[in-house]
PDB file of C-alpha atoms in Angstrom:
ATOM      1  CA  UNK A   1       0.499  50.677  34.179  1.00 41.00           C
ATOM      2  CA  UNK A   2       0.283  47.288  32.385  1.00 39.00           C
ATOM      3  CA  UNK A   3      -2.829  45.283  33.075  1.00 38.00           C
ATOM      4  CA  UNK A   4      -1.955  41.743  34.101  1.00 40.00           C
ATOM      5  CA  UNK A   5      -4.261  38.990  32.996  1.00 41.00           C
ATOM      6  CA  UNK A   6      -5.690  36.992  35.853  1.00 41.00           C
ATOM      7  CA  UNK A   7      -4.991  33.266  35.673  1.00 44.00           C
ATOM      8  CA  UNK A   8      -8.481  32.366  34.375  1.00 42.00           C
ATOM      9  CA  UNK A   9      -8.337  35.152  31.773  1.00 44.00           C
ATOM     10  CA  UNK A  10      -4.821  34.206  30.753  1.00 43.00           C
ATOM     11  CA  UNK A  11      -5.797  30.554  30.339  1.00 42.00           C
ATOM     12  CA  UNK A  12      -8.720  31.617  28.190  1.00 46.00           C
ATOM     13  CA  UNK A  13      -6.481  33.815  26.055  1.00 42.00           C
ATOM     14  CA  UNK A  14      -3.994  30.996  25.536  1.00 44.00           C
ATOM     15  CA  UNK A  15      -6.766  28.520  24.780  1.00 46.00           C
ATOM     16  CA  UNK A  16      -8.224  30.869  22.203  1.00 45.00           C
ATOM     17  CA  UNK A  17      -4.796  31.231  20.596  1.00 47.00           C
ATOM     18  CA  UNK A  18      -4.346  27.480  20.484  1.00 47.00           C
ATOM     19  CA  UNK A  19      -7.785  27.066  18.929  1.00 45.00           C
ATOM     20  CA  UNK A  20      -6.930  29.602  16.244  1.00 42.00           C
ATOM     21  CA  UNK A  21      -3.651  27.817  15.538  1.00 46.00           C
ATOM     22  CA  UNK A  22      -5.490  24.514  15.308  1.00 46.00           C
ATOM     23  CA  UNK A  23      -8.010  26.016  12.909  1.00 46.00           C
ATOM     24  CA  UNK A  24      -5.167  27.250  10.740  1.00 46.00           C
ATOM     25  CA  UNK A  25      -3.706  23.754  10.608  1.00 49.00           C
ATOM     26  CA  UNK A  26      -6.998  22.264   9.423  1.00 54.00           C
ATOM     27  CA  UNK A  27      -7.999  25.087   7.120  1.00 57.00           C
ATOM     28  CA  UNK A  28      -6.750  26.133   3.678  1.00 58.00           C
ATOM     29  CA  UNK A  29      -3.105  26.196   4.772  1.00 61.00           C
ATOM     30  CA  UNK A  30      -3.249  22.540   5.813  1.00 60.00           C
ATOM     31  CA  UNK A  31      -5.092  21.576   2.638  1.00 62.00           C
ATOM     32  CA  UNK A  32      -2.307  23.206   0.610  1.00 84.00           C
ATOM     33  CA  UNK A  33       0.288  20.900   2.154  1.00 94.00           C
ATOM     34  CA  UNK A  34       1.284  17.699   0.373  1.00 98.00           C
ATOM     35  CA  UNK A  35      -1.016  14.910   1.557  1.00 98.00           C
ATOM     36  CA  UNK A  36       1.608  12.671   3.130  1.00 98.00           C
ATOM     37  CA  UNK A  37       3.230  15.579   4.961  1.00 98.00           C
ATOM     38  CA  UNK A  38      -0.162  16.776   6.199  1.00 97.00           C
ATOM     39  CA  UNK A  39      -1.182  13.412   7.669  1.00 98.00           C
ATOM     40  CA  UNK A  40       2.311  12.559   8.899  1.00 98.00           C
ATOM     41  CA  UNK A  41       2.589   9.201   7.155  1.00 98.00           C
ATOM     42  CA  UNK A  42       5.511   7.806   5.143  1.00 98.00           C
ATOM     43  CA  UNK A  43       5.293   6.648   1.541  1.00 98.00           C
ATOM     44  CA  UNK A  44       6.031   2.931   1.404  1.00 98.00           C
ATOM     45  CA  UNK A  45       6.786   0.509  -1.413  1.00 98.00           C
ATOM     46  CA  UNK A  46       6.006  -3.161  -1.976  1.00 98.00           C
ATOM     47  CA  UNK A  47       9.340  -4.669  -3.029  1.00 98.00           C
ATOM     48  CA  UNK A  48       7.557  -6.830  -5.621  1.00 97.00           C
ATOM     49  CA  UNK A  49       7.593  -3.628  -7.699  1.00 98.00           C
ATOM     50  CA  UNK A  50      11.354  -3.945  -8.144  1.00 98.00           C
ATOM     51  CA  UNK A  51      11.291  -7.545  -9.347  1.00 96.00           C
ATOM     52  CA  UNK A  52      14.223  -9.984  -9.205  1.00 94.00           C
ATOM     53  CA  UNK A  53      16.785  -7.204  -8.743  1.00 89.00           C
ATOM     54  CA  UNK A  54      15.614  -6.734  -5.170  1.00 95.00           C
ATOM     55  CA  UNK A  55      16.770 -10.242  -4.305  1.00 96.00           C
ATOM     56  CA  UNK A  56      19.957 -10.131  -6.405  1.00 96.00           C
ATOM     57  CA  UNK A  57      21.238  -6.868  -4.899  1.00 97.00           C
ATOM     58  CA  UNK A  58      19.276  -6.339  -1.726  1.00 98.00           C
ATOM     59  CA  UNK A  59      21.572  -3.712  -0.175  1.00 98.00           C
ATOM     60  CA  UNK A  60      21.814  -1.733  -3.402  1.00 98.00           C
ATOM     61  CA  UNK A  61      18.067  -1.872  -3.985  1.00 98.00           C
ATOM     62  CA  UNK A  62      17.191  -0.797  -0.454  1.00 98.00           C
ATOM     63  CA  UNK A  63      19.747   2.026  -0.540  1.00 98.00           C
ATOM     64  CA  UNK A  64      18.255   3.290  -3.809  1.00 98.00           C
ATOM     65  CA  UNK A  65      14.730   3.075  -2.409  1.00 98.00           C
ATOM     66  CA  UNK A  66      15.723   5.040   0.685  1.00 98.00           C
ATOM     67  CA  UNK A  67      17.491   7.673  -1.428  1.00 98.00           C
ATOM     68  CA  UNK A  68      14.238   8.253  -3.339  1.00 98.00           C
ATOM     69  CA  UNK A  69      12.487   9.128  -0.085  1.00 98.00           C
ATOM     70  CA  UNK A  70      10.682   5.909   0.713  1.00 98.00           C
ATOM     71  CA  UNK A  71      10.746   5.099   4.414  1.00 98.00           C
ATOM     72  CA  UNK A  72       8.700   1.877   4.636  1.00 98.00           C
ATOM     73  CA  UNK A  73       8.811  -1.312   2.611  1.00 98.00           C
ATOM     74  CA  UNK A  74       6.390  -4.186   2.370  1.00 98.00           C
ATOM     75  CA  UNK A  75       8.051  -7.522   1.780  1.00 98.00           C
ATOM     76  CA  UNK A  76       7.010 -10.206  -0.675  1.00 95.00           C
ATOM     77  CA  UNK A  77       8.698 -12.980   1.272  1.00 93.00           C
ATOM     78  CA  UNK A  78      12.224 -12.712   2.684  1.00 95.00           C
ATOM     79  CA  UNK A  79      13.898 -12.773  -0.763  1.00 95.00           C
ATOM     80  CA  UNK A  80      16.050 -15.758   0.098  1.00 94.00           C
ATOM     81  CA  UNK A  81      17.367 -14.200   3.307  1.00 96.00           C
ATOM     82  CA  UNK A  82      16.915 -15.214   6.889  1.00 96.00           C
ATOM     83  CA  UNK A  83      14.691 -12.771   8.807  1.00 97.00           C
ATOM     84  CA  UNK A  84      17.639 -11.459  10.825  1.00 97.00           C
ATOM     85  CA  UNK A  85      19.567 -10.868   7.591  1.00 98.00           C
ATOM     86  CA  UNK A  86      16.646  -8.992   6.108  1.00 98.00           C
ATOM     87  CA  UNK A  87      16.313  -6.864   9.231  1.00 98.00           C
ATOM     88  CA  UNK A  88      20.020  -6.015   9.116  1.00 98.00           C
ATOM     89  CA  UNK A  89      19.720  -4.940   5.463  1.00 98.00           C
ATOM     90  CA  UNK A  90      16.710  -2.760   6.276  1.00 98.00           C
ATOM     91  CA  UNK A  91      18.561  -1.176   9.186  1.00 98.00           C
ATOM     92  CA  UNK A  92      21.584  -0.410   7.002  1.00 98.00           C
ATOM     93  CA  UNK A  93      19.295   1.436   4.575  1.00 98.00           C
ATOM     94  CA  UNK A  94      17.354   3.224   7.321  1.00 98.00           C
ATOM     95  CA  UNK A  95      14.098   1.560   6.277  1.00 98.00           C
ATOM     96  CA  UNK A  96      11.301  -0.012   8.302  1.00 98.00           C
ATOM     97  CA  UNK A  97       9.055  -2.942   7.473  1.00 98.00           C
ATOM     98  CA  UNK A  98       5.602  -3.060   9.027  1.00 98.00           C
ATOM     99  CA  UNK A  99       3.982  -5.466   6.565  1.00 98.00           C
ATOM    100  CA  UNK A 100       4.830  -8.605   4.605  1.00 98.00           C
ATOM    101  CA  UNK A 101       2.958 -10.738   2.110  1.00 98.00           C
ATOM    102  CA  UNK A 102       2.651 -14.364   3.143  1.00 97.00           C
ATOM    103  CA  UNK A 103       1.268 -17.075   0.891  1.00 95.00           C
ATOM    104  CA  UNK A 104      -1.626 -19.219   2.070  1.00 96.00           C
ATOM    105  CA  UNK A 105       0.280 -22.409   1.307  1.00 91.00           C
ATOM    106  CA  UNK A 106       3.897 -22.917   2.297  1.00 81.00           C
ATOM    107  CA  UNK A 107       6.200 -22.040  -0.598  1.00 74.00           C
ATOM    108  CA  UNK A 108       9.878 -22.686  -0.042  1.00 73.00           C
ATOM    109  CA  UNK A 109      11.786 -21.594   3.061  1.00 77.00           C
ATOM    110  CA  UNK A 110       9.618 -18.509   3.674  1.00 80.00           C
ATOM    111  CA  UNK A 111       6.704 -20.757   4.658  1.00 84.00           C
ATOM    112  CA  UNK A 112       3.044 -19.861   4.570  1.00 94.00           C
ATOM    113  CA  UNK A 113      -0.066 -19.596   6.700  1.00 97.00           C
ATOM    114  CA  UNK A 114      -0.600 -23.364   6.570  1.00 94.00           C
ATOM    115  CA  UNK A 115       2.903 -23.946   7.950  1.00 94.00           C
ATOM    116  CA  UNK A 116       4.464 -23.366  11.357  1.00 95.00           C
ATOM    117  CA  UNK A 117       2.719 -20.209  12.606  1.00 96.00           C
ATOM    118  CA  UNK A 118       5.058 -19.810  15.573  1.00 96.00           C
ATOM    119  CA  UNK A 119       8.056 -19.768  13.239  1.00 95.00           C
ATOM    120  CA  UNK A 120       6.258 -17.412  10.869  1.00 96.00           C
ATOM    121  CA  UNK A 121       5.426 -14.991  13.682  1.00 97.00           C
ATOM    122  CA  UNK A 122       9.000 -15.137  14.936  1.00 97.00           C
ATOM    123  CA  UNK A 123      10.339 -14.284  11.482  1.00 97.00           C
ATOM    124  CA  UNK A 124       7.910 -11.411  10.975  1.00 98.00           C
ATOM    125  CA  UNK A 125       8.720  -9.983  14.389  1.00 97.00           C
ATOM    126  CA  UNK A 126      12.435 -10.164  13.562  1.00 98.00           C
ATOM    127  CA  UNK A 127      11.982  -7.782  10.611  1.00 98.00           C
ATOM    128  CA  UNK A 128       9.563  -5.570  12.543  1.00 98.00           C
ATOM    129  CA  UNK A 129       6.419  -6.541  10.647  1.00 98.00           C
ATOM    130  CA  UNK A 130       3.099  -6.381  12.489  1.00 98.00           C
ATOM    131  CA  UNK A 131       0.944  -7.183   9.445  1.00 98.00           C
ATOM    132  CA  UNK A 132       0.940 -10.475   7.523  1.00 98.00           C
ATOM    133  CA  UNK A 133      -1.071 -10.116   4.325  1.00 98.00           C
ATOM    134  CA  UNK A 134      -2.349 -13.025   2.249  1.00 98.00           C
ATOM    135  CA  UNK A 135      -1.844 -11.740  -1.319  1.00 97.00           C
ATOM    136  CA  UNK A 136      -4.327 -14.094  -2.980  1.00 96.00           C
ATOM    137  CA  UNK A 137      -6.846 -16.727  -1.936  1.00 97.00           C
ATOM    138  CA  UNK A 138      -6.095 -20.233  -0.777  1.00 97.00           C
ATOM    139  CA  UNK A 139      -6.846 -22.416  -3.775  1.00 95.00           C
ATOM    140  CA  UNK A 140      -8.789 -25.573  -2.820  1.00 95.00           C
ATOM    141  CA  UNK A 141      -7.184 -28.958  -3.376  1.00 92.00           C
ATOM    142  CA  UNK A 142      -9.496 -29.838  -6.260  1.00 93.00           C
ATOM    143  CA  UNK A 143      -8.091 -26.918  -8.283  1.00 92.00           C
ATOM    144  CA  UNK A 144      -4.496 -26.885  -7.098  1.00 81.00           C
ATOM    145  CA  UNK A 145      -1.829 -28.405  -9.256  1.00 81.00           C
ATOM    146  CA  UNK A 146       0.363 -27.372 -12.130  1.00 85.00           C
ATOM    147  CA  UNK A 147      -0.318 -25.480 -15.330  1.00 90.00           C
ATOM    148  CA  UNK A 148      -1.390 -27.670 -18.203  1.00 90.00           C
ATOM    149  CA  UNK A 149       1.049 -28.221 -21.058  1.00 92.00           C
ATOM    150  CA  UNK A 150       1.469 -24.932 -22.882  1.00 93.00           C
ATOM    151  CA  UNK A 151      -0.436 -22.987 -20.208  1.00 93.00           C
ATOM    152  CA  UNK A 152       1.337 -19.957 -18.725  1.00 92.00           C
ATOM    153  CA  UNK A 153       1.400 -19.278 -14.996  1.00 90.00           C
ATOM    154  CA  UNK A 154      -0.867 -16.287 -15.595  1.00 91.00           C
ATOM    155  CA  UNK A 155      -3.388 -18.317 -17.565  1.00 94.00           C
ATOM    156  CA  UNK A 156      -3.271 -21.076 -14.959  1.00 93.00           C
ATOM    157  CA  UNK A 157      -4.015 -18.598 -12.211  1.00 93.00           C
ATOM    158  CA  UNK A 158      -6.844 -16.997 -14.219  1.00 95.00           C
ATOM    159  CA  UNK A 159      -8.353 -20.435 -14.697  1.00 95.00           C
ATOM    160  CA  UNK A 160      -8.246 -21.535 -11.071  1.00 95.00           C
ATOM    161  CA  UNK A 161      -9.348 -18.209  -9.571  1.00 96.00           C
ATOM    162  CA  UNK A 162     -12.181 -18.010 -12.091  1.00 95.00           C
ATOM    163  CA  UNK A 163     -13.412 -21.393 -10.837  1.00 96.00           C
ATOM    164  CA  UNK A 164     -13.699 -20.392  -7.171  1.00 97.00           C
ATOM    165  CA  UNK A 165     -17.183 -20.868  -5.768  1.00 97.00           C
ATOM    166  CA  UNK A 166     -19.145 -19.328  -2.915  1.00 97.00           C
ATOM    167  CA  UNK A 167     -18.080 -22.251  -0.739  1.00 97.00           C
ATOM    168  CA  UNK A 168     -14.418 -21.650  -1.630  1.00 97.00           C
ATOM    169  CA  UNK A 169     -14.621 -18.015  -0.556  1.00 98.00           C
ATOM    170  CA  UNK A 170     -16.350 -19.027   2.678  1.00 98.00           C
ATOM    171  CA  UNK A 171     -13.493 -21.470   3.232  1.00 98.00           C
ATOM    172  CA  UNK A 172     -11.024 -18.611   2.737  1.00 98.00           C
ATOM    173  CA  UNK A 173     -12.865 -16.433   5.252  1.00 98.00           C
ATOM    174  CA  UNK A 174     -12.739 -19.249   7.807  1.00 98.00           C
ATOM    175  CA  UNK A 175      -9.049 -19.795   7.028  1.00 98.00           C
ATOM    176  CA  UNK A 176      -8.250 -16.120   7.666  1.00 98.00           C
ATOM    177  CA  UNK A 177     -10.231 -16.144  10.924  1.00 98.00           C
ATOM    178  CA  UNK A 178      -8.470 -19.276  12.134  1.00 98.00           C
ATOM    179  CA  UNK A 179      -4.922 -18.226  11.287  1.00 98.00           C
ATOM    180  CA  UNK A 180      -5.559 -14.639  12.335  1.00 98.00           C
ATOM    181  CA  UNK A 181      -6.729 -15.664  15.800  1.00 98.00           C
ATOM    182  CA  UNK A 182      -3.465 -17.553  16.351  1.00 98.00           C
ATOM    183  CA  UNK A 183      -1.231 -14.787  14.985  1.00 98.00           C
ATOM    184  CA  UNK A 184      -3.040 -12.109  16.969  1.00 98.00           C
ATOM    185  CA  UNK A 185      -1.720 -13.703  20.153  1.00 98.00           C
ATOM    186  CA  UNK A 186       1.785 -13.109  18.798  1.00 97.00           C
ATOM    187  CA  UNK A 187       1.065  -9.462  17.990  1.00 97.00           C
ATOM    188  CA  UNK A 188       0.655 -10.057  14.237  1.00 98.00           C
ATOM    189  CA  UNK A 189      -2.456  -8.909  12.370  1.00 98.00           C
ATOM    190  CA  UNK A 190      -3.511 -10.976   9.372  1.00 98.00           C
ATOM    191  CA  UNK A 191      -4.799  -9.268   6.239  1.00 98.00           C
ATOM    192  CA  UNK A 192      -6.058  -9.980   2.746  1.00 99.00           C
ATOM    193  CA  UNK A 193      -5.007  -8.246  -0.485  1.00 98.00           C
ATOM    194  CA  UNK A 194      -7.396  -8.152  -3.426  1.00 98.00           C
ATOM    195  CA  UNK A 195      -6.946  -8.476  -7.158  1.00 98.00           C
ATOM    196  CA  UNK A 196      -9.947  -8.064  -9.468  1.00 98.00           C
ATOM    197  CA  UNK A 197     -11.278 -11.622  -9.592  1.00 98.00           C
ATOM    198  CA  UNK A 198     -12.676 -11.218  -6.053  1.00 98.00           C
ATOM    199  CA  UNK A 199     -15.340  -8.952  -7.561  1.00 98.00           C
ATOM    200  CA  UNK A 200     -16.623 -11.518 -10.055  1.00 97.00           C
ATOM    201  CA  UNK A 201     -20.335 -12.126  -9.366  1.00 96.00           C
ATOM    202  CA  UNK A 202     -21.035 -15.534  -7.856  1.00 94.00           C
ATOM    203  CA  UNK A 203     -24.373 -17.080  -8.713  1.00 75.00           C
ATOM    204  CA  UNK A 204     -26.184 -20.154  -7.515  1.00 56.00           C
ATOM    205  CA  UNK A 205     -26.449 -19.281  -3.823  1.00 51.00           C
ATOM    206  CA  UNK A 206     -29.525 -18.685  -1.698  1.00 49.00           C
ATOM    207  CA  UNK A 207     -28.737 -15.011  -1.220  1.00 48.00           C
ATOM    208  CA  UNK A 208     -28.641 -14.228  -4.909  1.00 61.00           C
ATOM    209  CA  UNK A 209     -25.506 -12.808  -6.486  1.00 83.00           C
ATOM    210  CA  UNK A 210     -22.583 -11.899  -4.274  1.00 96.00           C
ATOM    211  CA  UNK A 211     -18.818 -11.716  -4.784  1.00 98.00           C
ATOM    212  CA  UNK A 212     -15.788 -13.286  -3.190  1.00 98.00           C
ATOM    213  CA  UNK A 213     -14.821  -9.921  -1.732  1.00 98.00           C
ATOM    214  CA  UNK A 214     -18.227  -9.444  -0.156  1.00 98.00           C
ATOM    215  CA  UNK A 215     -17.969 -12.896   1.405  1.00 98.00           C
ATOM    216  CA  UNK A 216     -14.529 -12.133   2.862  1.00 98.00           C
ATOM    217  CA  UNK A 217     -15.630  -8.770   4.250  1.00 98.00           C
ATOM    218  CA  UNK A 218     -18.832 -10.194   5.715  1.00 98.00           C
ATOM    219  CA  UNK A 219     -17.545 -13.456   7.160  1.00 98.00           C
ATOM    220  CA  UNK A 220     -14.180 -12.411   8.613  1.00 98.00           C
ATOM    221  CA  UNK A 221     -13.878 -11.119  12.157  1.00 98.00           C
ATOM    222  CA  UNK A 222     -12.967  -7.388  12.147  1.00 98.00           C
ATOM    223  CA  UNK A 223     -11.085  -7.896  15.409  1.00 98.00           C
ATOM    224  CA  UNK A 224      -8.827 -10.439  13.722  1.00 98.00           C
ATOM    225  CA  UNK A 225      -8.723  -9.770   9.965  1.00 98.00           C
ATOM    226  CA  UNK A 226      -7.899  -6.539   8.156  1.00 98.00           C
ATOM    227  CA  UNK A 227      -7.707  -5.762   4.427  1.00 99.00           C
ATOM    228  CA  UNK A 228      -5.186  -4.206   2.081  1.00 99.00           C
ATOM    229  CA  UNK A 229      -7.054  -2.563  -0.780  1.00 99.00           C
ATOM    230  CA  UNK A 230      -5.322  -2.641  -4.138  1.00 99.00           C
ATOM    231  CA  UNK A 231      -7.008   0.335  -5.768  1.00 98.00           C
ATOM    232  CA  UNK A 232      -5.595  -0.458  -9.190  1.00 98.00           C
ATOM    233  CA  UNK A 233      -7.181  -3.903  -9.253  1.00 98.00           C
ATOM    234  CA  UNK A 234     -10.459  -2.529  -7.882  1.00 98.00           C
ATOM    235  CA  UNK A 235     -10.511  -0.036 -10.748  1.00 98.00           C
ATOM    236  CA  UNK A 236      -9.596  -2.818 -13.205  1.00 98.00           C
ATOM    237  CA  UNK A 237     -12.776  -4.582 -12.083  1.00 98.00           C
ATOM    238  CA  UNK A 238     -14.699  -1.462 -13.122  1.00 98.00           C
ATOM    239  CA  UNK A 239     -15.464  -0.417  -9.549  1.00 98.00           C
ATOM    240  CA  UNK A 240     -14.884   2.746  -7.523  1.00 98.00           C
ATOM    241  CA  UNK A 241     -12.332   2.135  -4.737  1.00 98.00           C
ATOM    242  CA  UNK A 242     -13.604   5.149  -2.800  1.00 98.00           C
ATOM    243  CA  UNK A 243     -17.139   3.764  -2.680  1.00 98.00           C
ATOM    244  CA  UNK A 244     -15.799   0.370  -1.566  1.00 98.00           C
ATOM    245  CA  UNK A 245     -13.800   1.872   1.305  1.00 98.00           C
ATOM    246  CA  UNK A 246     -16.656   4.109   2.407  1.00 98.00           C
ATOM    247  CA  UNK A 247     -19.059   1.147   2.424  1.00 98.00           C
ATOM    248  CA  UNK A 248     -16.661  -0.842   4.621  1.00 98.00           C
ATOM    249  CA  UNK A 249     -15.112   1.940   6.668  1.00 98.00           C
ATOM    250  CA  UNK A 250     -12.470   0.673   9.050  1.00 98.00           C
ATOM    251  CA  UNK A 251     -11.904  -2.670   7.309  1.00 98.00           C
ATOM    252  CA  UNK A 252      -9.193  -1.419   4.937  1.00 98.00           C
ATOM    253  CA  UNK A 253      -6.129  -0.303   6.894  1.00 98.00           C
ATOM    254  CA  UNK A 254      -3.508  -0.660   4.142  1.00 99.00           C
ATOM    255  CA  UNK A 255      -3.429   0.266   0.472  1.00 99.00           C
ATOM    256  CA  UNK A 256      -1.499  -0.680  -2.626  1.00 99.00           C
ATOM    257  CA  UNK A 257      -1.107   2.619  -4.414  1.00 98.00           C
ATOM    258  CA  UNK A 258      -1.347   1.660  -8.068  1.00 98.00           C
ATOM    259  CA  UNK A 259      -2.483   3.315 -11.285  1.00 98.00           C
ATOM    260  CA  UNK A 260      -3.721   1.979 -14.608  1.00 98.00           C
ATOM    261  CA  UNK A 261      -4.258   3.367 -18.057  1.00 98.00           C
ATOM    262  CA  UNK A 262      -7.698   4.587 -19.063  1.00 96.00           C
ATOM    263  CA  UNK A 263      -7.765   1.948 -21.799  1.00 96.00           C
ATOM    264  CA  UNK A 264      -8.011  -0.898 -19.286  1.00 97.00           C
ATOM    265  CA  UNK A 265     -11.263  -2.740 -19.979  1.00 97.00           C
ATOM    266  CA  UNK A 266     -13.218  -3.740 -16.852  1.00 98.00           C
ATOM    267  CA  UNK A 267     -12.686  -7.438 -16.178  1.00 97.00           C
ATOM    268  CA  UNK A 268     -12.356 -10.062 -13.456  1.00 97.00           C
ATOM    269  CA  UNK A 269      -9.492 -11.990 -15.042  1.00 96.00           C
ATOM    270  CA  UNK A 270      -6.216 -10.446 -13.827  1.00 96.00           C
ATOM    271  CA  UNK A 271      -5.907  -8.038 -16.727  1.00 96.00           C
ATOM    272  CA  UNK A 272      -4.875  -4.384 -16.576  1.00 97.00           C
ATOM    273  CA  UNK A 273      -2.718  -1.868 -18.415  1.00 98.00           C
ATOM    274  CA  UNK A 274      -0.403  -0.607 -15.646  1.00 98.00           C
ATOM    275  CA  UNK A 275       1.310   2.760 -15.599  1.00 98.00           C
ATOM    276  CA  UNK A 276       3.152   5.043 -13.202  1.00 98.00           C
ATOM    277  CA  UNK A 277       1.053   6.743 -10.537  1.00 98.00           C
ATOM    278  CA  UNK A 278      -0.295  10.032 -11.798  1.00 98.00           C
ATOM    279  CA  UNK A 279      -0.155   8.911 -15.429  1.00 98.00           C
ATOM    280  CA  UNK A 280      -3.321   6.848 -15.270  1.00 98.00           C
ATOM    281  CA  UNK A 281      -7.035   7.188 -14.649  1.00 98.00           C
ATOM    282  CA  UNK A 282      -7.218   7.384 -10.854  1.00 98.00           C
ATOM    283  CA  UNK A 283      -7.919  10.726  -9.143  1.00 98.00           C
ATOM    284  CA  UNK A 284      -5.336  10.823  -6.361  1.00 98.00           C
ATOM    285  CA  UNK A 285      -6.467  14.163  -4.948  1.00 98.00           C
ATOM    286  CA  UNK A 286      -9.766  12.481  -4.068  1.00 98.00           C
ATOM    287  CA  UNK A 287      -8.531   8.974  -3.447  1.00 98.00           C
ATOM    288  CA  UNK A 288      -5.775   9.597  -0.885  1.00 98.00           C
ATOM    289  CA  UNK A 289      -7.830  11.660   1.608  1.00 98.00           C
ATOM    290  CA  UNK A 290     -10.837   9.363   1.129  1.00 98.00           C
ATOM    291  CA  UNK A 291      -8.651   6.366   1.974  1.00 98.00           C
ATOM    292  CA  UNK A 292      -7.305   8.095   5.070  1.00 98.00           C
ATOM    293  CA  UNK A 293     -10.833   9.010   6.192  1.00 98.00           C
ATOM    294  CA  UNK A 294     -11.879   5.362   5.746  1.00 98.00           C
ATOM    295  CA  UNK A 295      -9.054   4.117   7.984  1.00 98.00           C
ATOM    296  CA  UNK A 296      -6.073   3.436   5.705  1.00 98.00           C
ATOM    297  CA  UNK A 297      -2.777   4.133   7.450  1.00 98.00           C
ATOM    298  CA  UNK A 298      -0.273   2.063   5.454  1.00 98.00           C
ATOM    299  CA  UNK A 299       0.330   3.250   1.876  1.00 99.00           C
ATOM    300  CA  UNK A 300       2.564   1.096  -0.353  1.00 99.00           C
ATOM    301  CA  UNK A 301       3.428   1.827  -3.970  1.00 98.00           C
ATOM    302  CA  UNK A 302       3.088  -1.263  -6.128  1.00 98.00           C
ATOM    303  CA  UNK A 303       3.398  -1.275  -9.904  1.00 98.00           C
ATOM    304  CA  UNK A 304       2.586  -4.273 -12.061  1.00 95.00           C
ATOM    305  CA  UNK A 305       4.550  -5.389 -15.121  1.00 96.00           C
ATOM    306  CA  UNK A 306       4.917  -4.781 -17.992  1.00 96.00           C
ATOM    307  CA  UNK A 307       7.052  -1.681 -17.405  1.00 98.00           C
ATOM    308  CA  UNK A 308       7.791   0.928 -20.038  1.00 97.00           C
ATOM    309  CA  UNK A 309      11.032   1.934 -18.287  1.00 98.00           C
ATOM    310  CA  UNK A 310      13.405   0.345 -15.751  1.00 97.00           C
ATOM    311  CA  UNK A 311      11.554  -0.593 -12.571  1.00 98.00           C
ATOM    312  CA  UNK A 312      13.803   1.539 -10.392  1.00 98.00           C
ATOM    313  CA  UNK A 313      12.988   4.604 -12.505  1.00 98.00           C
ATOM    314  CA  UNK A 314       9.280   3.861 -12.251  1.00 98.00           C
ATOM    315  CA  UNK A 315       9.604   3.599  -8.465  1.00 98.00           C
ATOM    316  CA  UNK A 316      11.117   7.090  -8.312  1.00 98.00           C
ATOM    317  CA  UNK A 317       8.427   8.559 -10.568  1.00 98.00           C
ATOM    318  CA  UNK A 318       5.775   7.022  -8.336  1.00 98.00           C
ATOM    319  CA  UNK A 319       7.324   8.388  -5.154  1.00 98.00           C
ATOM    320  CA  UNK A 320       7.902  11.870  -6.513  1.00 98.00           C
ATOM    321  CA  UNK A 321       4.351  12.178  -7.772  1.00 98.00           C
ATOM    322  CA  UNK A 322       2.850  11.051  -4.470  1.00 98.00           C
ATOM    323  CA  UNK A 323       5.142  13.317  -2.458  1.00 98.00           C
ATOM    324  CA  UNK A 324       3.772  16.277  -4.375  1.00 98.00           C
ATOM    325  CA  UNK A 325       0.041  15.505  -4.212  1.00 98.00           C
ATOM    326  CA  UNK A 326      -1.814  18.148  -2.225  1.00 98.00           C
ATOM    327  CA  UNK A 327      -5.109  16.854  -0.937  1.00 95.00           C
TER     328      UNK A 327
END
């Protein structure tokens, strides 16, 4: 005669089985899974990685990106398209866009945070973006202008960002709070993306030395402003991105996944030796789970020029490496 479990006993048996299954999923078997599969997040790409070709052949570029296995893209503007046109191109490729970079000052038809925020929010919503990330600080009027004769755009930008003061960074924090409060009402979260100049020590203030990044993290409202950590630029500043995220747990919700060669000298002047992810100095087996534990949920590949191979090939190398990382 078969003994039938009573309802309470049966529930206990099933609960125990579920607990064992859950333990298996968080034990060695789960750790052996590729990171992105384990956490159930897609690998995204910032389209800046692909350079001018993305704008010249948008459908072809997006189709190639999707074929590599990318599922999310982060926009650097609308690439000369209307938002509805961009959304249609993304849909044709089977891609989603949850984030877009938006300049502080209006640049061309894509606008900026100092432009019409209602129109900006409408455009972002049309492509599906819920994050609007300021990719660099708002340069104060006294420093804005054009490169001097013979000065490259890069040198111009190094000069003006190197001249930013404590007051300028406080102005940027206030700017993010102000614009973020407006965009939040439209369902858009504002963010800030770092380079390495944000970590330059600022002197001459009553609190001793601080940095632009510390000012932004301290003086922005966590309910309004988030951050996109560019781990390559953090490392280029000679700092540990894991320590930064752990110190400010919950503030960084997006990441630019970027690698750099070991020969990069620590600096605060927009200098690095870029390379494909997995070919550089960063320890991705530690970095990816640490980022997830600190609150990062949007991961976007971004590679800086110069490239040693065609950009589209580099994008595939980056994706394939990340897809295989077990952590």
